[in-house]
Tab-separated table of C-alpha atoms and ligand atoms in Angstrom:
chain	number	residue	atom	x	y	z
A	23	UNK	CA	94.999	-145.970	160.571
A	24	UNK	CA	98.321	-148.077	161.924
A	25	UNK	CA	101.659	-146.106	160.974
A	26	UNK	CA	104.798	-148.340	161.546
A	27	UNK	CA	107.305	-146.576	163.472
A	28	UNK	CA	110.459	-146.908	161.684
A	29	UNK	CA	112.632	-144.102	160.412
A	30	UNK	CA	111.187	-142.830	156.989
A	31	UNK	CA	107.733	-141.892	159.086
A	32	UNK	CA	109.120	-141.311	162.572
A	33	UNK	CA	112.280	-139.148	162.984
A	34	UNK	CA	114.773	-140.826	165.012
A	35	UNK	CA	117.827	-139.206	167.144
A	36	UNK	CA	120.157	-139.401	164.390
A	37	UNK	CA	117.618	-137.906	162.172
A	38	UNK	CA	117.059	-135.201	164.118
A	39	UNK	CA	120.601	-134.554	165.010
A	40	UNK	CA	121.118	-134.235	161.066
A	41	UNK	CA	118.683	-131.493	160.642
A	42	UNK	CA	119.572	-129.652	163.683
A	43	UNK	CA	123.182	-129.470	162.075
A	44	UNK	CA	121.852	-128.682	158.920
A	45	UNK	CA	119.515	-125.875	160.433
A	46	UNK	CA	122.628	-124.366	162.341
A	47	UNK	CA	124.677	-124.727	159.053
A	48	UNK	CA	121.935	-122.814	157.487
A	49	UNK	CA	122.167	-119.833	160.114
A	50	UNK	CA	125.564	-119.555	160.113
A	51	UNK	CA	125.626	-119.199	156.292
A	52	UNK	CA	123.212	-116.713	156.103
A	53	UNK	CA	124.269	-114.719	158.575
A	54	UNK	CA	127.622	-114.580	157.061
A	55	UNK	CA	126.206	-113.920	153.833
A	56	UNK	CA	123.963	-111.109	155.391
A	57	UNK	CA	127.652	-109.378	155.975
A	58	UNK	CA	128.884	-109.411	152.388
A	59	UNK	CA	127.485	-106.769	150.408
A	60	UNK	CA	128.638	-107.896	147.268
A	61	UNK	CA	126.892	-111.029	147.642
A	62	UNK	CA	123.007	-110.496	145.906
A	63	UNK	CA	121.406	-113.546	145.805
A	64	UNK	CA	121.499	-117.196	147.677
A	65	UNK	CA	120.299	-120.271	145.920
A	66	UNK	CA	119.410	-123.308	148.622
A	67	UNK	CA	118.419	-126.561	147.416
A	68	UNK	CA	117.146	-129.316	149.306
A	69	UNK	CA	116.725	-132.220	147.019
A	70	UNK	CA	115.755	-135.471	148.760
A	71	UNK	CA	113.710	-133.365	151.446
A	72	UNK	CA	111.173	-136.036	152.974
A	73	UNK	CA	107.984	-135.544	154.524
A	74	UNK	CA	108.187	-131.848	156.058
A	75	UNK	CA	106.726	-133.176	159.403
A	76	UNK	CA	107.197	-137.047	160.889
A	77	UNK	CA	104.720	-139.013	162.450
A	78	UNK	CA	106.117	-137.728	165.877
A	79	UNK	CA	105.665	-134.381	165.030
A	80	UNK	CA	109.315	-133.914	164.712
A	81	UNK	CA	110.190	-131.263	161.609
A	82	UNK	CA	111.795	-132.322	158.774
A	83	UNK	CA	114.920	-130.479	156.588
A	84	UNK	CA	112.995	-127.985	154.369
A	85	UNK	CA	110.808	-126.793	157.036
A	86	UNK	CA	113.459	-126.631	159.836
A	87	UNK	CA	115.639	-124.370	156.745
A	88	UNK	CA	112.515	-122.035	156.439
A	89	UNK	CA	112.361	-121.545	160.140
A	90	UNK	CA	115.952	-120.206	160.070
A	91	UNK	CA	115.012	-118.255	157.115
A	92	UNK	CA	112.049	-116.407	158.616
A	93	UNK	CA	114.228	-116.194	162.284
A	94	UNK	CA	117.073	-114.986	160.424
A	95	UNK	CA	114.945	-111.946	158.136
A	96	UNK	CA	113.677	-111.079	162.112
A	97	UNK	CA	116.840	-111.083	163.812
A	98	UNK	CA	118.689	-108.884	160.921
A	99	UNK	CA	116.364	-105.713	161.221
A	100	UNK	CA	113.860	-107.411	158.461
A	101	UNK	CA	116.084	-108.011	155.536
A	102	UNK	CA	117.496	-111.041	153.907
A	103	UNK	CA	119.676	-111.612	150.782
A	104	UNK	CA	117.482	-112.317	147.954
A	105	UNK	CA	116.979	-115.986	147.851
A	106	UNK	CA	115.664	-119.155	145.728
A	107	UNK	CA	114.810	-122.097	147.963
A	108	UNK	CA	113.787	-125.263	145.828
A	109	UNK	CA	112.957	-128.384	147.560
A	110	UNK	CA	112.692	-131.955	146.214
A	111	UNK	CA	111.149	-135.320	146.945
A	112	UNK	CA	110.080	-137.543	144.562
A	113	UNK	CA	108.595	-139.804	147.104
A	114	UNK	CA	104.955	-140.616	147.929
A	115	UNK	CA	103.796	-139.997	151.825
A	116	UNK	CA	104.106	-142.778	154.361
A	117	UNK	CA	102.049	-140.381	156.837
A	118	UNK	CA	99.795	-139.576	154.596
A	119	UNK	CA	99.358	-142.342	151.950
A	120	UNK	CA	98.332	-140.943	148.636
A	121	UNK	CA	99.525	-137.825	149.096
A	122	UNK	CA	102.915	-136.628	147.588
A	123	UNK	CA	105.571	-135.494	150.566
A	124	UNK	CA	106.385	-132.196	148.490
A	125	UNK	CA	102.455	-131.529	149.019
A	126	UNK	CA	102.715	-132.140	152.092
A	127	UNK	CA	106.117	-130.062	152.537
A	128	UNK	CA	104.015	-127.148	150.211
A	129	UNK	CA	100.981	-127.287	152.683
A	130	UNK	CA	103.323	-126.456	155.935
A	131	UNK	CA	105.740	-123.769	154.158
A	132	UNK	CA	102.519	-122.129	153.790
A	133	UNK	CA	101.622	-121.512	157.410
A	134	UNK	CA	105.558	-119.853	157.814
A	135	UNK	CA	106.247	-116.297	157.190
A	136	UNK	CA	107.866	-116.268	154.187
A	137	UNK	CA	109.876	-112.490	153.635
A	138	UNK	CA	108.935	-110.993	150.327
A	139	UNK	CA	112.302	-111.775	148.624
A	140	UNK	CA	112.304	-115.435	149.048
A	141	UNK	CA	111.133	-117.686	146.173
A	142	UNK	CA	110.127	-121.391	147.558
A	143	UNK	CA	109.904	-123.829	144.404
A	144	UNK	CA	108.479	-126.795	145.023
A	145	UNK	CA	109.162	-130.212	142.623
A	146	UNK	CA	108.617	-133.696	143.194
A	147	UNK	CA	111.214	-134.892	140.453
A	148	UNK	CA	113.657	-138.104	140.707
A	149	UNK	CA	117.158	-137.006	141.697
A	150	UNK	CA	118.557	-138.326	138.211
A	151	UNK	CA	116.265	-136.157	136.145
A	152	UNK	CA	116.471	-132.903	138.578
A	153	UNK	CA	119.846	-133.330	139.286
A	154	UNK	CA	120.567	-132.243	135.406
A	155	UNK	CA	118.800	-128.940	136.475
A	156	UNK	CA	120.490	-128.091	139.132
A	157	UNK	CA	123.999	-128.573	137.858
A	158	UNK	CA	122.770	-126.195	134.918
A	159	UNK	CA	121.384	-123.174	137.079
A	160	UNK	CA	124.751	-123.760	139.702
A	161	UNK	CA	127.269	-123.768	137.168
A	162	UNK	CA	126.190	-120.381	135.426
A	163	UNK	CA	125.940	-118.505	138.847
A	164	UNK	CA	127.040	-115.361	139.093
A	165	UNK	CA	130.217	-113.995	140.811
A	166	UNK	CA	127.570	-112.271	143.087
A	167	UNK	CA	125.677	-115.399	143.683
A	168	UNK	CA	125.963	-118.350	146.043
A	169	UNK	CA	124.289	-121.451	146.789
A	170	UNK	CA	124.016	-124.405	149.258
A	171	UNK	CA	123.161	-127.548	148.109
A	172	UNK	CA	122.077	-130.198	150.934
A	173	UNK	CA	121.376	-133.752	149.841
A	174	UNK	CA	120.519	-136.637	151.877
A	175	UNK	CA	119.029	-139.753	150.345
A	176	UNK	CA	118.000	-142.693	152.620
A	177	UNK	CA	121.579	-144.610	151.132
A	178	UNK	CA	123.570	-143.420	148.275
A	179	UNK	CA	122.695	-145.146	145.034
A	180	UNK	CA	121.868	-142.132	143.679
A	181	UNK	CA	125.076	-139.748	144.347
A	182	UNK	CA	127.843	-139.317	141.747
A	183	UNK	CA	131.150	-138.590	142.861
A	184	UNK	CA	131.558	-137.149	139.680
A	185	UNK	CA	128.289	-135.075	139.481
A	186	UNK	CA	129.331	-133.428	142.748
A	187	UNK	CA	132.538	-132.473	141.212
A	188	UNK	CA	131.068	-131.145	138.228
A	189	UNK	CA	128.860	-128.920	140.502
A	190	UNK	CA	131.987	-127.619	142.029
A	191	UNK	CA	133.102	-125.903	138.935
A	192	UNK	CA	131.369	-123.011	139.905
A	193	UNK	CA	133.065	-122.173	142.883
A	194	UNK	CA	129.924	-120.661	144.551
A	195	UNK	CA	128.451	-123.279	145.563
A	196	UNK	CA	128.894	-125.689	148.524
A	197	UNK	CA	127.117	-129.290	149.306
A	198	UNK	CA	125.904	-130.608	152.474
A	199	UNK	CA	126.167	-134.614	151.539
A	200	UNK	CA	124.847	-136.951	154.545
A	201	UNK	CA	125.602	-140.477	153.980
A	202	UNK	CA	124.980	-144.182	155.774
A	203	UNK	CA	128.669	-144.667	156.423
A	204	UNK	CA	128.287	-148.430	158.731
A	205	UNK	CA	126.041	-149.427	155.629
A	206	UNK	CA	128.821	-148.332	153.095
A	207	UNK	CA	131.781	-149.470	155.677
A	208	UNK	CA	130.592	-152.655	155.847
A	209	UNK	CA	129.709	-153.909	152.131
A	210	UNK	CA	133.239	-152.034	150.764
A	211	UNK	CA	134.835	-154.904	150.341
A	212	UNK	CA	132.614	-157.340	149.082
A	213	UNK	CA	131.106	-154.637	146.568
A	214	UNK	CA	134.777	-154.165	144.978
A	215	UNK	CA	135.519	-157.829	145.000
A	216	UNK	CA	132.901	-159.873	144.578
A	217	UNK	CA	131.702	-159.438	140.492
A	218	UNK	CA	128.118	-161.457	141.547
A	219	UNK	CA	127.223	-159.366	144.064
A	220	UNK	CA	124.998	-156.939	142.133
A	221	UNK	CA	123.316	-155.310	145.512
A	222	UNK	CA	126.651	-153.452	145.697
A	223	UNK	CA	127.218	-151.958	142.131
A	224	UNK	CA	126.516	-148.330	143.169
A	225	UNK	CA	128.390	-148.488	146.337
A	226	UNK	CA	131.122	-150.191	143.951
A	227	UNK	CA	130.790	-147.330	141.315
A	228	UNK	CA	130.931	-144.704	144.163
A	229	UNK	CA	134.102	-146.143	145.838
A	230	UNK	CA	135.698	-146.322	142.546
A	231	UNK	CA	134.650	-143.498	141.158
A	232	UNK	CA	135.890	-141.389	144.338
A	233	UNK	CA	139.013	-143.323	145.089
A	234	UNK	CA	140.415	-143.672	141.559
A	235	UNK	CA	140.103	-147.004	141.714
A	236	UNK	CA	142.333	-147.363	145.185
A	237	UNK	CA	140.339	-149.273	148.015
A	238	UNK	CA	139.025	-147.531	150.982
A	239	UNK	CA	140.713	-147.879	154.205
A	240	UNK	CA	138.348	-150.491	156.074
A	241	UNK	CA	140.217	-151.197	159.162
A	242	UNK	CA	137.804	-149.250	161.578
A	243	UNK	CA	134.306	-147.325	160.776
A	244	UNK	CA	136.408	-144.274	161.753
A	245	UNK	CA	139.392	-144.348	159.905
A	246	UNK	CA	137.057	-145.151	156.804
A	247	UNK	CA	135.517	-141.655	157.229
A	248	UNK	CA	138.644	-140.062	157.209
A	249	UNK	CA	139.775	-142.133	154.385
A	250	UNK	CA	135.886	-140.504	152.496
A	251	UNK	CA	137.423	-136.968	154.145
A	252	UNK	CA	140.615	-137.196	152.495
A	253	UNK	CA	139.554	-138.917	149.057
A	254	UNK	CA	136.887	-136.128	148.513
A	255	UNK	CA	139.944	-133.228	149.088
A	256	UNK	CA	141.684	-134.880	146.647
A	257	UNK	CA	138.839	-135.632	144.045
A	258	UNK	CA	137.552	-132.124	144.509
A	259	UNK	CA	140.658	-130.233	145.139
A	260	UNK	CA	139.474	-129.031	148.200
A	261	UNK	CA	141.582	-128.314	151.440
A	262	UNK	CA	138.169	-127.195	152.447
A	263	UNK	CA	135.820	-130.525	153.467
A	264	UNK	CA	134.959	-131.817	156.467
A	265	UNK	CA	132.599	-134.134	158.582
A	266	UNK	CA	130.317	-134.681	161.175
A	267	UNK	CA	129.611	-138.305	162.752
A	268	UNK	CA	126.851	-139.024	164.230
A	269	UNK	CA	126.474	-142.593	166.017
A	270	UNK	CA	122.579	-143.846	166.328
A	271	UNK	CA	124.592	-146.862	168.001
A	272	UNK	CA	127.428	-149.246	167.308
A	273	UNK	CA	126.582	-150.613	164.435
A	274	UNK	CA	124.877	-147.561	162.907
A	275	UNK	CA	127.540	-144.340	162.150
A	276	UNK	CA	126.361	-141.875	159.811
A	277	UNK	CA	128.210	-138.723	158.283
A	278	UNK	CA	127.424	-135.368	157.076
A	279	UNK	CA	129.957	-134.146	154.874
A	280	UNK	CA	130.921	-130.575	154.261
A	281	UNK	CA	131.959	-130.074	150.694
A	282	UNK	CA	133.353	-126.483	149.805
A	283	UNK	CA	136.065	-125.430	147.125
A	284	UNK	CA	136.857	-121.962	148.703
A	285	UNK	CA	137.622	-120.788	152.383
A	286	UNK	CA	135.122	-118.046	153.591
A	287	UNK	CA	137.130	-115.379	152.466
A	288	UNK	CA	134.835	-114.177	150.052
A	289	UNK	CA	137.744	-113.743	147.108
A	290	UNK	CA	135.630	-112.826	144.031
B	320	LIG	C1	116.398	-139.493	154.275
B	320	LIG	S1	114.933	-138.923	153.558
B	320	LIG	C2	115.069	-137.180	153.647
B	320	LIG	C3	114.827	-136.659	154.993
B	320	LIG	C4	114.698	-135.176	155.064
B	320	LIG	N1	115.916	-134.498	154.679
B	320	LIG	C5	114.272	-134.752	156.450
B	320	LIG	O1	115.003	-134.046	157.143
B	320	LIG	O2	113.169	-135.093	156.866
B	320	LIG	C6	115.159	-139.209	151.840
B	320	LIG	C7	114.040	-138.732	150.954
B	320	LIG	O3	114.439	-138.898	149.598
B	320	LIG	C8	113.300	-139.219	148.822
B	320	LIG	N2	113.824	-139.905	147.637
B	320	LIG	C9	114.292	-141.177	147.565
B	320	LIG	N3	114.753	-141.448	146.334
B	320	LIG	C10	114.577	-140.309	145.617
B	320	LIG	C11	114.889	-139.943	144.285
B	320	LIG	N4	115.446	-140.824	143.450
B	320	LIG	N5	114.603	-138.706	143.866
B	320	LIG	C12	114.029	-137.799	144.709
B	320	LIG	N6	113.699	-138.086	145.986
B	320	LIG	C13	113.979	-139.322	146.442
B	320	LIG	C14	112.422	-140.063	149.692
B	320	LIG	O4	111.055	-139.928	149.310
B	320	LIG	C15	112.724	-139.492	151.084
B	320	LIG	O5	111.710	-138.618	151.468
């Protein structure tokens, strides 16, 4: 069997610079958690998770998360805050044609010591009909309760401004959002000014939807980030968002975004 090497079956730098931030992210967050004894139960969710393990043997989000699950249940004397891990991927295997990725994500969490309190749920949904879902069981978490919600499609046709700032109105919960910034930099202008260019109606409906209907700063790939930074404080009403850019090469800058409502001072 011939498998193409491009990115959605082979991980790439930038791939794999993503999930090692995401991984660390992951650590950080429990270990904080770990500290707050008021805090009883974690909800993660990875919703566009991929195929668990690329082509190069390189590992994927969900399985890199449930290493630093079972490392971090190790490292803190064999306990862990009670947690619900669901992963998502509607997608059909490029590795493995025929199979479904979340099978093949479901077949690998198996060989990882799992501790006794987490839950792993496992659905192969499209984003538009488990979004819903998610926005239900995050919005009537308890004061007690957290989550973490990491998406990262392959663009961003499917990501609501407006869905993410729904999610936020539980104030437990914080999103890990990685998008294809050169991509989005690039077609910004023509996608809010040009009515027959139908390719760019989501990016259109994101921009607008996130900048009120003010254009983006497009000058430089850079300054357009911070432009994303600064429009997603003020659409979320967040002093608390950040990013991470990571450059595959010139013409390819990505961003993970760090989307949070409250500062870590665990105010109930
Ligand atoms: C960039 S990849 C995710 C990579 C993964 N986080 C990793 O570290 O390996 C995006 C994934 O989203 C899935 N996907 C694309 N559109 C989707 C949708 N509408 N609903 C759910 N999953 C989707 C694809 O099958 C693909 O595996």
């Amino acid at each position: 069997m011939t498998i193409s090497t491009n990115a959605q079956n082979v991980m790439l730098d930038h791939s794999k610079a993503k999930v090692e931030l995401y991984k660390r992210y992951l650590s950080i967050y429990l270990n904080i958690l770990s500290k707050a004894d008021f805090v009883s139960k974690v909800f993660l969710y990875d919703l566009f998770a991929g195929e668990g393990k690329y082509a190069n043997n390189e590992l994927g989000s969900p399985i890199e998360a449930m290493n630093s699950i079972k490392n971090h249940y190790f490292a803190n004397g064999k306990k862990i805050k009670d947690i619900k891990f669901h992963i998502n991927d509607s997608g059909i295997s490029k590795i493995e044609p025929g199979k479904k990725k979340i099978d093949r994500i479901g077949e690998l969490i198996s060989e990882i010591f799992t501790p006794p309190n987490v839950k792993v749920v496992l659905t192969a949904f499209e984003y538009s009909d488990i979004y819903p879902e998610v926005e239900k069981e995050v919005r009537s978490l308890k004061a007690h309760e957290k989550a973490l919600v990491f998406i990262d499609p392959f663009g961003y046709k499917e990501i609501k401004p407006i869905e993410l700032r729904s999610l936020f109105l539980s104030k437990s919960v914080e999103i890990l959002l990685f998008l294809p910034i050169s991509f989005m930099h690039r077609f910004s202008e023509k996608a809010l000014n040009d009515e027959d260019y139908t390719e760019g109606k989501a990016l259109e409906l994101f921009l607008r939807d996130l900048f009120m209907n003010k254009p983006p700063q497009i000058t430089s790939v850079h300054k357009y980030i911070f432009d994303l930074k600064c429009q997603f404080q003020n659409f979320l009403g967040s002093k608390y968002v950040d990013s991470f850019s990571i450059q595959r090469d010139k013409s390819n800058v990505f961003s993970l975004f760090f989307l949070r409502i409250v500062n870590w001072d665990f105010k109930r």
